[in-house]
mmCIF file of C-alpha atoms in Angstrom:
data_model
loop_
_atom_site.group_PDB
_atom_site.id
_atom_site.type_symbol
_atom_site.label_atom_id
_atom_site.label_comp_id
_atom_site.label_asym_id
_atom_site.label_seq_id
_atom_site.Cartn_x
_atom_site.Cartn_y
_atom_site.Cartn_z
ATOM 1 C CA MET A 1 2.779 9.173 1.244
ATOM 2 C CA LEU A 2 2.692 11.453 -1.517
ATOM 3 C CA VAL A 3 2.248 15.235 -0.703
ATOM 4 C CA PRO A 4 0.160 17.156 -3.489
ATOM 5 C CA ALA A 5 2.622 19.568 -5.027
ATOM 6 C CA PRO A 6 1.626 23.263 -5.282
ATOM 7 C CA VAL A 7 0.323 25.119 -8.259
ATOM 8 C CA LEU A 8 3.584 27.035 -9.374
ATOM 9 C CA GLN A 9 3.436 30.403 -11.266
ATOM 10 C CA LEU A 10 5.814 30.357 -14.489
ATOM 11 C CA PRO A 11 8.733 31.296 -14.512
ATOM 12 C CA VAL A 12 10.564 29.166 -12.347
ATOM 13 C CA ASP A 13 13.874 28.713 -11.007
ATOM 14 C CA ALA A 14 16.394 25.727 -12.522
ATOM 15 C CA PRO A 15 16.011 23.586 -9.528
ATOM 16 C CA THR A 16 12.304 23.946 -9.739
ATOM 17 C CA LEU A 17 12.357 23.135 -13.218
ATOM 18 C CA ASP A 18 14.464 19.816 -12.935
ATOM 19 C CA ARG A 19 11.744 19.036 -10.493
ATOM 20 C CA LEU A 20 9.000 19.399 -13.108
ATOM 21 C CA HIS A 21 11.020 17.635 -15.664
ATOM 22 C CA GLY A 22 10.984 14.550 -13.682
ATOM 23 C CA ASP A 23 14.947 14.958 -13.142
ATOM 24 C CA ALA A 24 14.717 15.243 -9.325
ATOM 25 C CA CYS A 25 12.359 14.379 -6.570
ATOM 26 C CA ILE A 26 9.470 16.628 -6.312
ATOM 27 C CA ASN A 27 9.216 16.884 -2.816
ATOM 28 C CA CYS A 28 13.229 16.917 -1.770
ATOM 29 C CA GLY A 29 14.854 17.578 -5.175
ATOM 30 C CA THR A 30 17.240 14.919 -4.982
ATOM 31 C CA GLU A 31 18.772 13.440 -8.090
ATOM 32 C CA ASP A 32 20.131 10.273 -6.476
ATOM 33 C CA GLY A 33 18.634 6.952 -6.889
ATOM 34 C CA PRO A 34 15.674 5.403 -8.662
ATOM 35 C CA LEU A 35 13.232 8.021 -9.512
ATOM 36 C CA LEU A 36 9.508 6.739 -9.611
ATOM 37 C CA PRO A 37 6.276 7.972 -11.486
ATOM 38 C CA ALA A 38 4.499 10.465 -8.916
ATOM 39 C CA GLY A 39 1.543 11.997 -10.507
ATOM 40 C CA HIS A 40 1.493 15.292 -11.906
ATOM 41 C CA ALA A 41 2.252 18.683 -10.726
ATOM 42 C CA TYR A 42 0.615 21.711 -12.066
ATOM 43 C CA THR A 43 1.935 25.301 -13.185
ATOM 44 C CA THR A 44 0.107 28.434 -14.664
ATOM 45 C CA ASP A 45 1.062 30.422 -17.393
ATOM 46 C CA GLY A 46 -1.452 33.122 -16.723
ATOM 47 C CA GLU A 47 -3.947 31.653 -19.157
ATOM 48 C CA GLY A 48 -4.390 28.197 -17.876
ATOM 49 C CA GLN A 49 -2.575 25.360 -16.003
ATOM 50 C CA LEU A 50 -0.077 23.279 -17.506
ATOM 51 C CA GLY A 51 0.436 19.610 -16.272
ATOM 52 C CA TRP A 52 3.914 18.006 -15.524
ATOM 53 C CA PRO A 53 4.452 14.246 -15.257
ATOM 54 C CA VAL A 54 6.958 14.259 -12.253
ATOM 55 C CA ALA A 55 8.787 11.835 -9.993
ATOM 56 C CA ALA A 56 9.546 10.999 -6.671
ATOM 57 C CA CYS A 57 12.627 9.184 -4.723
ATOM 58 C CA PRO A 58 11.407 6.213 -3.067
ATOM 59 C CA ASP A 59 11.566 8.150 0.327
ATOM 60 C CA HIS A 60 8.932 10.062 -0.981
ATOM 61 C CA ARG A 61 6.722 7.638 -3.131
ATOM 62 C CA GLU A 62 4.019 5.289 -1.566
ATOM 63 C CA ALA A 63 4.920 1.986 -1.158
ATOM 64 C CA ARG A 64 3.400 0.020 -4.190
ATOM 65 C CA PRO A 65 2.410 -3.670 -3.247
#
């Protein structure tokens, strides 16, 4: 089951940026295997929230029928 991602304050480190860009699982950080769409994570830039379309590995993605 997907775990909601926390709201993050910018700037973030490189591994977190990989997760926000969908290049790594938003939950565990793996870059292996198929990464599937997993909703959005949000960061704040001090003036508002920015939405990022994130991905998750099969272990962290809800099963789809």
